[in-house]
Coordinates of C-alpha atoms and ligand atoms in Angstrom, one line a residue:
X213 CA 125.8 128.8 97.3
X214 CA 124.6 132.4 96.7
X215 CA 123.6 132.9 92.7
X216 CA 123.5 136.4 91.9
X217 CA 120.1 136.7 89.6
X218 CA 122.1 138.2 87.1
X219 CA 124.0 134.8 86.0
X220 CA 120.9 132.8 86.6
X221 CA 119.5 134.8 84.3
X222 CA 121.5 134.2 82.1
X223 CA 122.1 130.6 82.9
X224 CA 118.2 130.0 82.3
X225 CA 118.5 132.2 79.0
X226 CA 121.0 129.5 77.5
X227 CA 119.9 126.8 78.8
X228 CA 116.2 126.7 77.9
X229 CA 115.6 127.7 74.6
X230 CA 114.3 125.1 73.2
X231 CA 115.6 123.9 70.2
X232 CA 114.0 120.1 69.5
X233 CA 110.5 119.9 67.8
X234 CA 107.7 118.4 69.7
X235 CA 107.1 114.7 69.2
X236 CA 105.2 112.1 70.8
X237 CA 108.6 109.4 71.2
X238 CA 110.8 112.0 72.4
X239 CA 107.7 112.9 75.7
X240 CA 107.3 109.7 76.3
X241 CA 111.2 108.9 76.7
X242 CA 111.1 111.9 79.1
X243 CA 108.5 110.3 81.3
X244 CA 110.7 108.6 84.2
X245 CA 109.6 106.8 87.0
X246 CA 112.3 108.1 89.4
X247 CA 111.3 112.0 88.2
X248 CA 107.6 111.1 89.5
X249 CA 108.5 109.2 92.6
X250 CA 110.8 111.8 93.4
X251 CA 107.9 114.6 93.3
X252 CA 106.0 112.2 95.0
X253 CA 108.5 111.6 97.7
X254 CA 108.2 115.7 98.2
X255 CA 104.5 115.2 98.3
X256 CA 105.1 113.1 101.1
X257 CA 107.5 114.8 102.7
X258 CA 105.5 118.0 102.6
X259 CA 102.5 116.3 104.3
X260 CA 104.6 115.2 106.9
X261 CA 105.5 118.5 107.6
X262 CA 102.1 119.7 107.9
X263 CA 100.1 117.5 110.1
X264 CA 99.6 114.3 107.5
X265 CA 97.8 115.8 105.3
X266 CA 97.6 118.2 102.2
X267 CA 94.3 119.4 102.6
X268 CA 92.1 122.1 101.8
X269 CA 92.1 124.6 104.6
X270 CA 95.1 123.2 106.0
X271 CA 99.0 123.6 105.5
X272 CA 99.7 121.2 103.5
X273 CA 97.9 122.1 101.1
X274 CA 99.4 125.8 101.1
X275 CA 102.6 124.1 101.2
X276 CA 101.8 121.3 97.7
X277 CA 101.0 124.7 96.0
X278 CA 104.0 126.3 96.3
X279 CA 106.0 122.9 95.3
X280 CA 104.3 123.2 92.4
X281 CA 104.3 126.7 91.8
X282 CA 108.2 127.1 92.2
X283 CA 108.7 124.3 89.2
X284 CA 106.2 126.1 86.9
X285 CA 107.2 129.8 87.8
X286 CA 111.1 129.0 88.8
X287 CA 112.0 126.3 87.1
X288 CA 109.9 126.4 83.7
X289 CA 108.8 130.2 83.5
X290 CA 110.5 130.8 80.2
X291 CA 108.1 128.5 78.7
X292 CA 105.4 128.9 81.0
X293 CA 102.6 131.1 82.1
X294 CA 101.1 130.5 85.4
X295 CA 98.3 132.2 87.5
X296 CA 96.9 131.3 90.7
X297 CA 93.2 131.3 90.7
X298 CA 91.9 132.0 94.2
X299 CA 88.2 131.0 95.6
X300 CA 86.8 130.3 98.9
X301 CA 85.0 127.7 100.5
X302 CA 83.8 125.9 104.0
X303 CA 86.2 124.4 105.8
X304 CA 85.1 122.2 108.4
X305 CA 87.7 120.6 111.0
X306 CA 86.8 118.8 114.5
X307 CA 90.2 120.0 116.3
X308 CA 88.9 117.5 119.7
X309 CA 85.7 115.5 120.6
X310 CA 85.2 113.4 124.1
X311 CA 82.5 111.4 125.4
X312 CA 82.5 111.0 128.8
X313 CA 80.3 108.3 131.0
X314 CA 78.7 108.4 133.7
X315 CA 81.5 107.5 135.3
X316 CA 83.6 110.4 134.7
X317 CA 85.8 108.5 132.3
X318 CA 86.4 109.2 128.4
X319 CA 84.8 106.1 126.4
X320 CA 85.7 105.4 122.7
X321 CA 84.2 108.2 120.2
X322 CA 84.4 109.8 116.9
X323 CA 83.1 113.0 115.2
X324 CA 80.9 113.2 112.1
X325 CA 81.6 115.9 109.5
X326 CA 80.2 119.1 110.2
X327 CA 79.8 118.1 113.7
X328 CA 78.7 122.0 115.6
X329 CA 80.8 122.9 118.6
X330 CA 79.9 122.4 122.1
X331 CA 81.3 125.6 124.7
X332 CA 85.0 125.4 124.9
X333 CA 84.9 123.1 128.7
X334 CA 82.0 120.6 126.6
X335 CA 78.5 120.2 128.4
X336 CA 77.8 117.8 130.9
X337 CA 74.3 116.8 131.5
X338 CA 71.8 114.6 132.3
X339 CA 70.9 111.7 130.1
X340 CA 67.7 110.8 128.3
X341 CA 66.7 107.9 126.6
X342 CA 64.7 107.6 123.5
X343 CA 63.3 104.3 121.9
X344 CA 64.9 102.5 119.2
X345 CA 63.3 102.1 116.3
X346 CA 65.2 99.6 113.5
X347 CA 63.2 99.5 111.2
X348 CA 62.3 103.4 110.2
X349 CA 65.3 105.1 112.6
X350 CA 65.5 105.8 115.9
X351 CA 64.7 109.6 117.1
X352 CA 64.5 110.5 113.1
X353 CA 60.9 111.3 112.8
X354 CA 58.4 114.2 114.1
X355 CA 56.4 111.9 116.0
X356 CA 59.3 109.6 117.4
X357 CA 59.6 113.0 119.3
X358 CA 55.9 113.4 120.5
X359 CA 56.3 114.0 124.3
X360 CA 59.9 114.1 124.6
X361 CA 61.2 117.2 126.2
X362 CA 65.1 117.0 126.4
X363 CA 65.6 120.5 127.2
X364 CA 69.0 120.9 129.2
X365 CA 69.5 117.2 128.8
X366 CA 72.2 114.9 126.6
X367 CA 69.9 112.6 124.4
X368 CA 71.0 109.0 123.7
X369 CA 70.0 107.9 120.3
X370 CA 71.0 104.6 118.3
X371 CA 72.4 105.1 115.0
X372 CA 71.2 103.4 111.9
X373 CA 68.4 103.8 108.7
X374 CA 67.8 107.4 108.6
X375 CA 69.9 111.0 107.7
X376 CA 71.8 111.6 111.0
X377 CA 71.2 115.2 111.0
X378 CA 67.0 114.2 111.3
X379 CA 67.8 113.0 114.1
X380 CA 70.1 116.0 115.8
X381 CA 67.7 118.5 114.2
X382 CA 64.9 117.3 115.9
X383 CA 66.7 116.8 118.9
X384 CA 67.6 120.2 118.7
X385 CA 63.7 121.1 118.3
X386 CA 63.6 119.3 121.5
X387 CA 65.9 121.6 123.4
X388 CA 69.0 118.9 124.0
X389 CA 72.3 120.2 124.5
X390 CA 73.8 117.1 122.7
X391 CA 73.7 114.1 121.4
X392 CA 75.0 111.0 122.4
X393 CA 74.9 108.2 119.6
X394 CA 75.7 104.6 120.1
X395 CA 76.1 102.9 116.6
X396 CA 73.9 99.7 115.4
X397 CA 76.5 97.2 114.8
X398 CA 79.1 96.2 117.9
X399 CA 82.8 96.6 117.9
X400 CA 84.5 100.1 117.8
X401 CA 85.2 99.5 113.3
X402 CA 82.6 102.2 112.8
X403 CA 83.1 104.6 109.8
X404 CA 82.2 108.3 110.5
X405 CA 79.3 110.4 108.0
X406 CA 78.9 113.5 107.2
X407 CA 75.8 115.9 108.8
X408 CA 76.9 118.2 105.4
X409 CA 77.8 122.2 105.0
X410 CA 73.6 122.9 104.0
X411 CA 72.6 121.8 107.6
X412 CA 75.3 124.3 109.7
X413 CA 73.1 126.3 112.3
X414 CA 70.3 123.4 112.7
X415 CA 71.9 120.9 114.3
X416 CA 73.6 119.8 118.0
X417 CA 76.8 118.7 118.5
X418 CA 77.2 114.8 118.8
X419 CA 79.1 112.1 119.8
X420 CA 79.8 108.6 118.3
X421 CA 80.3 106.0 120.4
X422 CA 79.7 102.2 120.3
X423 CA 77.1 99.8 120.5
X424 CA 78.3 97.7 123.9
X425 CA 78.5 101.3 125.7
X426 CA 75.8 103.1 124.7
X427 CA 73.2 99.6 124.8
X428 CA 74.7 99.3 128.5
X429 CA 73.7 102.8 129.5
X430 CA 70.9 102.5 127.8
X431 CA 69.6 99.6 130.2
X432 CA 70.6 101.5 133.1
X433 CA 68.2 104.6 132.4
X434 CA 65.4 102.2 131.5
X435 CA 65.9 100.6 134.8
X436 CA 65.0 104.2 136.5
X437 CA 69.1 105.2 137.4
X438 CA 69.8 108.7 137.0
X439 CA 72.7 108.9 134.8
X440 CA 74.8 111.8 133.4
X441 CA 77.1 112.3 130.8
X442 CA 80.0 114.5 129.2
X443 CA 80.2 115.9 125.5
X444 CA 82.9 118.0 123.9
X445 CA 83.2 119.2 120.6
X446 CA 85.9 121.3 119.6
X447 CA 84.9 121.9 115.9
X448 CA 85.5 125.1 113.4
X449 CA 84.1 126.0 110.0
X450 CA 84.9 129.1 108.4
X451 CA 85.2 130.3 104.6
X452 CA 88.8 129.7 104.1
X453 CA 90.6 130.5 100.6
X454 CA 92.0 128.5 98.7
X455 CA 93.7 128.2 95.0
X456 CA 93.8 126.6 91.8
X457 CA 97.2 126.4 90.2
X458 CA 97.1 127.0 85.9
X459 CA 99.8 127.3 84.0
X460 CA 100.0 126.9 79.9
X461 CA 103.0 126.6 77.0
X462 CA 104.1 130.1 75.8
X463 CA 103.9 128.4 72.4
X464 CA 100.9 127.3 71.1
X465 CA 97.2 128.7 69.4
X466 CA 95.6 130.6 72.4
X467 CA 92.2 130.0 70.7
X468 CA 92.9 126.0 70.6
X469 CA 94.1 125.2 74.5
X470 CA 94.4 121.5 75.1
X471 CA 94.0 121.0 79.2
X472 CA 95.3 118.3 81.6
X473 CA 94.0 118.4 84.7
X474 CA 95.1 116.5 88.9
X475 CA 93.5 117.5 91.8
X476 CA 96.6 118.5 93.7
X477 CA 94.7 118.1 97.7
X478 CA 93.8 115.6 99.4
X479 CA 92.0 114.3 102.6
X480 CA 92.1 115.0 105.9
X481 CA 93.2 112.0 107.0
X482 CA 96.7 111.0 105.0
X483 CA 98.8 112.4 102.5
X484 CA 96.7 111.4 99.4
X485 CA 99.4 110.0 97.5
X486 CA 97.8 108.0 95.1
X487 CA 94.8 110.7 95.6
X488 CA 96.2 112.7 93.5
X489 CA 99.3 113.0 94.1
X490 CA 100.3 110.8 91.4
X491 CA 98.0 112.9 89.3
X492 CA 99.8 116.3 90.4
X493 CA 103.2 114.0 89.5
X494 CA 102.3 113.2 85.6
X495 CA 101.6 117.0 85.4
X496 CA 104.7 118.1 86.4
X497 CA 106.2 115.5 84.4
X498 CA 104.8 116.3 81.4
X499 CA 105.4 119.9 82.2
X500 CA 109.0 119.5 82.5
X501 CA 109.3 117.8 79.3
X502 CA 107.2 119.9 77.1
X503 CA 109.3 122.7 78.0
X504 CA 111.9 121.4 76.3
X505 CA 110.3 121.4 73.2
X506 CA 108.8 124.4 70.1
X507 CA 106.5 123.2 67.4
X508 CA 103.3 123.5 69.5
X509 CA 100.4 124.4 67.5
X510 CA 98.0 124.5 70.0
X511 CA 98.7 125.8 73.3
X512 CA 98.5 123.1 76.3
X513 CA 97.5 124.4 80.0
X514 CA 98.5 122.4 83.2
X515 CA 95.7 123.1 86.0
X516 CA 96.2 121.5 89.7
X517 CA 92.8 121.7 91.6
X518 CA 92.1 123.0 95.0
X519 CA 89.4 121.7 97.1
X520 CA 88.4 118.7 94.9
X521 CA 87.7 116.2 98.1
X522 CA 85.5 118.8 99.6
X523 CA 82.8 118.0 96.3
X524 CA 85.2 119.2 93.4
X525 CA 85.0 122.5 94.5
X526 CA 88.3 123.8 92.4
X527 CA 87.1 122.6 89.0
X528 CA 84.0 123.5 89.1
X529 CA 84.6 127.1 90.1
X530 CA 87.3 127.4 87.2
X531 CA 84.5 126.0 85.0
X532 CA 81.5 128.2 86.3
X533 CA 83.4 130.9 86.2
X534 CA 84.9 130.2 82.5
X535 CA 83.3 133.0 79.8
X536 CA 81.8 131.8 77.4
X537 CA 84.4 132.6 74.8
X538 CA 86.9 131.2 77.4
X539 CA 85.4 128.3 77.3
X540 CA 85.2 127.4 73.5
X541 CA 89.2 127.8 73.5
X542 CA 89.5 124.9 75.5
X543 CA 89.3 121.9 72.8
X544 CA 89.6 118.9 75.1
X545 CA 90.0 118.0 78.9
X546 CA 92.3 115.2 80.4
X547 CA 91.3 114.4 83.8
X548 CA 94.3 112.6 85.9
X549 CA 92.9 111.3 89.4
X550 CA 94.3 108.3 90.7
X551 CA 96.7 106.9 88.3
X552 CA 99.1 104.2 90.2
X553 CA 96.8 102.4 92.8
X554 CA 98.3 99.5 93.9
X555 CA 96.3 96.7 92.4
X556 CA 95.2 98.9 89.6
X557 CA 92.4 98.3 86.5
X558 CA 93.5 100.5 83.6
X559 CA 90.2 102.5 83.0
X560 CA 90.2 104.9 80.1
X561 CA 87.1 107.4 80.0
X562 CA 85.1 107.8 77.2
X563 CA 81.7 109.4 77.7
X564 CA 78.6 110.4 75.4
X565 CA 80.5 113.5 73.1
X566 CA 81.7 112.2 70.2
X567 CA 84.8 113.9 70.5
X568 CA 85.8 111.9 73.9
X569 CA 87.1 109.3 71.2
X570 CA 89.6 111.3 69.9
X571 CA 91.8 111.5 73.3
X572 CA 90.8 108.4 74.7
X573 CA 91.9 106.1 71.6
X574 CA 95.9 107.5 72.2
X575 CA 95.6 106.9 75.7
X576 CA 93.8 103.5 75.3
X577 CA 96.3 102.4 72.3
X578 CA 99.9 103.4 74.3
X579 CA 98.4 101.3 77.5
X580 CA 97.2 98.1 75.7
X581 CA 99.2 97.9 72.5
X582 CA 102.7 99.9 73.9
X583 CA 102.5 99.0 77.9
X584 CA 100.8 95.6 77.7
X585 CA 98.2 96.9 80.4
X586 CA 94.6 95.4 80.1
X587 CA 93.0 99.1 79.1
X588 CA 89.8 99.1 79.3
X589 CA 86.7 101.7 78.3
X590 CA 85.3 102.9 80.8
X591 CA 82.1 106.1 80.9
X592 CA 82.6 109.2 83.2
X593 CA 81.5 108.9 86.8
X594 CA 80.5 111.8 88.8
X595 CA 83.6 111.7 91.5
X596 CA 86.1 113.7 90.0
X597 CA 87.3 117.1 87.8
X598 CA 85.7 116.1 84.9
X599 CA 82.3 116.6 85.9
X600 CA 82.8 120.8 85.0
X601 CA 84.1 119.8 81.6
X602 CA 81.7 117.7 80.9
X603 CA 78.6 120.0 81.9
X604 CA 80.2 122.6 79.3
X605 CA 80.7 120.5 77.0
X606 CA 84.0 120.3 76.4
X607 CA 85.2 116.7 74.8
X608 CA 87.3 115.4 77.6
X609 CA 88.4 111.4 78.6
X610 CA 91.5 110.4 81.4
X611 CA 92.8 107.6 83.3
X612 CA 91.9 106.0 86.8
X613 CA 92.8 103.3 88.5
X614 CA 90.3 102.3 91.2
X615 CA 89.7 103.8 94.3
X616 CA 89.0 101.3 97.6
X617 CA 89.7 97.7 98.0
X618 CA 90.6 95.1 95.7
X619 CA 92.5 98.3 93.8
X620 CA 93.2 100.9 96.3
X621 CA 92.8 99.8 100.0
X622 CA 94.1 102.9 101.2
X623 CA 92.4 104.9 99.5
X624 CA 91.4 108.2 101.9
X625 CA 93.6 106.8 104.4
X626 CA 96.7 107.4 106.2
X627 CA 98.2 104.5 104.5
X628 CA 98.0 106.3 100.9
X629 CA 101.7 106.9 101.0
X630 CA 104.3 106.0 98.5
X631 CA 103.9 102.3 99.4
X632 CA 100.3 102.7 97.7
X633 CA 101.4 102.8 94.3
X634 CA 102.1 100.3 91.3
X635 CA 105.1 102.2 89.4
X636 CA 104.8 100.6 86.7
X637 CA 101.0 101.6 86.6
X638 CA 102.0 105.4 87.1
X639 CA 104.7 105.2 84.3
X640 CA 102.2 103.9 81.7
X641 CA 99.8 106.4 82.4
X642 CA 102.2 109.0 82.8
X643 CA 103.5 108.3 79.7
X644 CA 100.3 107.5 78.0
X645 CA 99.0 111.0 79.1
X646 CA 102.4 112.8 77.8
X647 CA 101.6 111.1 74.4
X648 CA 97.8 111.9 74.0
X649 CA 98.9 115.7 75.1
X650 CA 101.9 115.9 72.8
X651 CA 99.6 114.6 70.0
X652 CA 96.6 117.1 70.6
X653 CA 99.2 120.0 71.3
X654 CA 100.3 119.2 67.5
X655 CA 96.9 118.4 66.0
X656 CA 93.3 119.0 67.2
X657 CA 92.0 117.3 63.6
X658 CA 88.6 116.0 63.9
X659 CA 88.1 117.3 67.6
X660 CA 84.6 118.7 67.5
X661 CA 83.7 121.8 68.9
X662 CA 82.4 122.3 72.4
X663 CA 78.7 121.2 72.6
X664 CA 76.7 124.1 74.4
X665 CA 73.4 122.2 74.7
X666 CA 74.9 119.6 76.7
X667 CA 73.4 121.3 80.1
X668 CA 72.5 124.9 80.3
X669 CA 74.8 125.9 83.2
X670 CA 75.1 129.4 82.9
X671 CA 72.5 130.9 84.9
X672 CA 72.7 131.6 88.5
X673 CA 70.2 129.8 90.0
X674 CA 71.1 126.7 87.5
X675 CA 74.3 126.9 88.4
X676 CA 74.0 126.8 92.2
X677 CA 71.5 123.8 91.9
X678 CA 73.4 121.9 89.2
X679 CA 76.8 122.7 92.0
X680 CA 74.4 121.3 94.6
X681 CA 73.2 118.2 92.3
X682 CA 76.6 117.4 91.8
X683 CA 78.2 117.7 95.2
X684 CA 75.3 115.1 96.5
X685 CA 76.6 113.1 93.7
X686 CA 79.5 112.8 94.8
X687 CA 79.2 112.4 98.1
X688 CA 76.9 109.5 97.0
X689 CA 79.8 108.3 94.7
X690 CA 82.8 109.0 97.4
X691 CA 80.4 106.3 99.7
X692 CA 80.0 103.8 97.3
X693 CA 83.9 103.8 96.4
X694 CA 84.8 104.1 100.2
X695 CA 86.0 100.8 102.3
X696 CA 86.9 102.4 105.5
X697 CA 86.9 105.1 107.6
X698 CA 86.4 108.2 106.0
X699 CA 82.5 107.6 104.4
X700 CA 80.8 110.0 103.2
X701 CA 77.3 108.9 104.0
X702 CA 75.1 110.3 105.8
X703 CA 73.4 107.4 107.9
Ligands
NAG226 C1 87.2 135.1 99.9 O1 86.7 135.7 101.1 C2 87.4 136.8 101.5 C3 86.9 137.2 102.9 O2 85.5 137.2 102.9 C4 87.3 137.9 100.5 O3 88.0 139.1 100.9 C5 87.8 137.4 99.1 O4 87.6 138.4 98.1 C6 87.1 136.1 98.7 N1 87.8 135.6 97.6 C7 87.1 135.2 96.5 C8 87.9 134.7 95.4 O5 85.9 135.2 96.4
NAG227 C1 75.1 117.8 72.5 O1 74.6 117.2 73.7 C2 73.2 116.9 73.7 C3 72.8 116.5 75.1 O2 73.7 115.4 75.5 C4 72.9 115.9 72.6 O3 71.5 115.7 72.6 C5 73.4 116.5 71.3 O4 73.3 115.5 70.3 C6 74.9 116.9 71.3 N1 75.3 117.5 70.1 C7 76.4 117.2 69.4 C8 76.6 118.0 68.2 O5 77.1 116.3 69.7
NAG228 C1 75.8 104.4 94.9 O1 75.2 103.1 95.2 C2 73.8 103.1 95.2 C3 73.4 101.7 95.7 O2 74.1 100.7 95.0 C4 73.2 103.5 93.9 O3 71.8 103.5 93.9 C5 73.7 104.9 93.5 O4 73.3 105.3 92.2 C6 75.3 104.9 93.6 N1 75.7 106.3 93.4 C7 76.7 106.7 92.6 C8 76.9 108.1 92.5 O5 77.4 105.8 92.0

């Protein structure tokens, strides 16, 4: 059916002025489970569409964007503002990697992150043999290299105790072509690493493959047979753009801005359901019933991150780039990230700023007293959108629900679809977030102001190191919360 915009206008005109004052029952009533399995259900669907996944670089992402643009822009733009805020960042993607035996034939492999391309047809070379060492890393170390000249050659080097890239830089030092890795414990289980953005340009391309193979060729060469091997890497990064999606009540004190915050991509390797789509779903949700409401004092602004698996990259360039005055506008920050994992705890963050206590004690009270869920107190981390706020100064707190096994199994999986999450989980905290927004958007009383000496972020070279500090963090943090195959260690 064809609409002509004049009647929608005016359809919209009617129907959404809004009439009904602001309270903290009526947002909660409006939270709905079906509303955020039904955005979540397009989540899905849009991943599907796009190769599995709705991350940064990718379609998907793209594609998540506009979903959530056309509600804020078409569907709520009499009550809402909305900008896109664009920034760029390395994208890293291995599009095809083969390891071929001596043989001729392709054996098990993976990639790493960051893994540098071979030529387009892969090198195939002779292969050299270096020592294992167990106990400080094989091939990691200056002097492990004393000797060895693998120029023109494939190097076979076992995995295990030491930074991956040592061991490809100085094989690169060496003259190899590739390497060849065979990991340190048997069975073909093996998680992936990453060889990180910082070390593009000093590295060669590598292979993973496993222990059995790589032991077995191994024994050959030191028997004196004259083996060679195969190794392609089809790998790209390139500065790709990418968006943050912001959008605030018409209503409300621009000077007092209460903000909510999802990370709205996800990882590579599955739709990211749970992470964040359930995140980027209590947004909307809280979204679509705010607009329904007037009597907002202070103004509340919806943001949807870009880039937040690739080390929070989103937040942090909203933050960073955030004037000064900008920033003392914005009272309090509600990070949403991972809100309805399957077997979920029911963490509420409250870190060192006095004023965390203020939006964590609404959220904390609706879950235990309200939802009957075992709410517990919980301090920041470092994995998530927070970490910006926090380093400004601005008092924030939020919800999570556990990332990896016992709570989330598939987290950063392909299995993180709509299967992965508690409903009743999401609904709570959904609701519970609607509530401690409502309340803020009608009262900031006793919120403290932003605390400026928390970190002195502002200078350039601060800025990049704290960006840098944090990122390793993370990927530190990422590791430890990981149970499968997407780590984000470097060993
Ligand atoms: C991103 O990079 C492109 C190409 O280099 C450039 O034109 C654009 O201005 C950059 N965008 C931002 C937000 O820095
Ligand atoms: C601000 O943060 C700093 C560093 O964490 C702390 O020492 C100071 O007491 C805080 N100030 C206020 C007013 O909370
Ligand atoms: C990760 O775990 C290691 C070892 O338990 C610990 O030393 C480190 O502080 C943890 N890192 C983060 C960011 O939690």
């Amino acid at each position: 059916m064809k609409v002509s915009t004049l009647s929608l206008a005016a359809f919209f005109a009617v129907s959404c002025i809004a009439t009904e004052e602001l309270t903290l029952d009526k947002v909660e009533a409006d939270i709905k489970t079906e509303n955020l399995r039904n955005n979540l259900w397009h989540l899905q669907r849009i991943a599907k569409e796009n190769g599995g996944n709705r991350a940064f670089g990718l379609p998907g992402y793209k594609a998540s964007l506009d979903f959530v643009y056309e509600r804020a822009v078409a569907r709520f733009g009499k009550h809402m503002d909305t900008w896109i805020q664009p920034f760029n960042h390395t994208f890293e993607q291995t599009r095809k990697l083969e390891v071929k035996g001596p043989d001729g034939k392709p054996v098990h492999a993976i990639t790493l992150l960051y893994n540098p391309a071979t030529p387009l047809e892969g090198v195939t070379a002779p292969l050299l043999n270096t020592p294992v060492d167990d106990t400080l890393g094989s091939m990691c170390l200056p002097e492990q290299w004393t000797g060895v000249d693998a120029t023109g050659k494939l190097v076979l080097i076992k995995r295990g105790v030491c930074a991956i890239a040592d061991k490809l830089k100085l094989a690169r030092k060496a003259g190899a072509l590739g390497v060849v890795m065979y990991h340190n414990i048997p069975g073909t289980d093996y998680g992936s690493a990453t060889l990180s953005a910082a070390n593009i340009g000093q590295l060669v391309p590598v292979g993973l493959i496993p222990l059995e193979i790589g032991s077995a060729w191994a024994a050959r060469l030191v028997a004196g047979e004259k083996l060679s091997a195969h190794l392609l890497v089809d790998s790209v990064f390139e500065t790709r753009e990418t968006w943050n999606l912001i959008s605030e009540t018409k209503e409300g004190d621009p000077n007092n801005v209460v903000m909510l915050g999802a990370h709205l991509d996800g990882v590579q390797a599955g739709p990211g359901i749970n992470d964040d789509g359930s995140g980027s779903s209590a947004l909307l949700e809280i979204m679509g019933s705010f607009k329904k409401y007037k009597g907002f004092k202070n103004k509340v602004r919806f943001a949807w991150w870009g880039a937040e698996e690739s080390g929070l990259v989103g937040s942090l360039y909203y933050t960073k780039n955030l004037p000064e005055e900008e920033a003392d506008k914005v009272r309090f920050y509600f990070n949403y990230d991972m809100i309805g994992s399957p077997f979920p705890f029911f963490r509420v963050y409250q870190g060192q700023n006095p004023g965390d206590a203020l939006g964590a004690a609404p959220l904390y009270e609706y879950l235990s007293e309200t939802a009957g869920k075992p709410a517990e107190l919980a301090p920041f981390g470092t994995s998530s959108d927070y970490v910006g706020f926090l380093n400004i100064g601005v008092p924030s707190s939020g919800l999570f629900t556990g990332a990896g096994a016992p709570t989330d199994p598939c987290y950063h999986l392909k299995c993180d679809t709509l299967e992965n999450i508690d409903w009743s989980a999401l609904t709570a905290n959904a609701k519970a977030a609607a509530r401690a927004a409502a309340k803020f958007a009608l009262s900031l009383e006793g919120v403290p102001p932003r605390n400026k000496t928390t970190v002195n972020v502002r200078g350039r070279a601060a800025l990049l190191g704290q960006f840098q500090r944090w990122a390793k963090i993370e990927d530190e943090a990422e590791h430890n919360h990981s149970c499968a195959h997407k780590h984000q260690n470097v060993v």
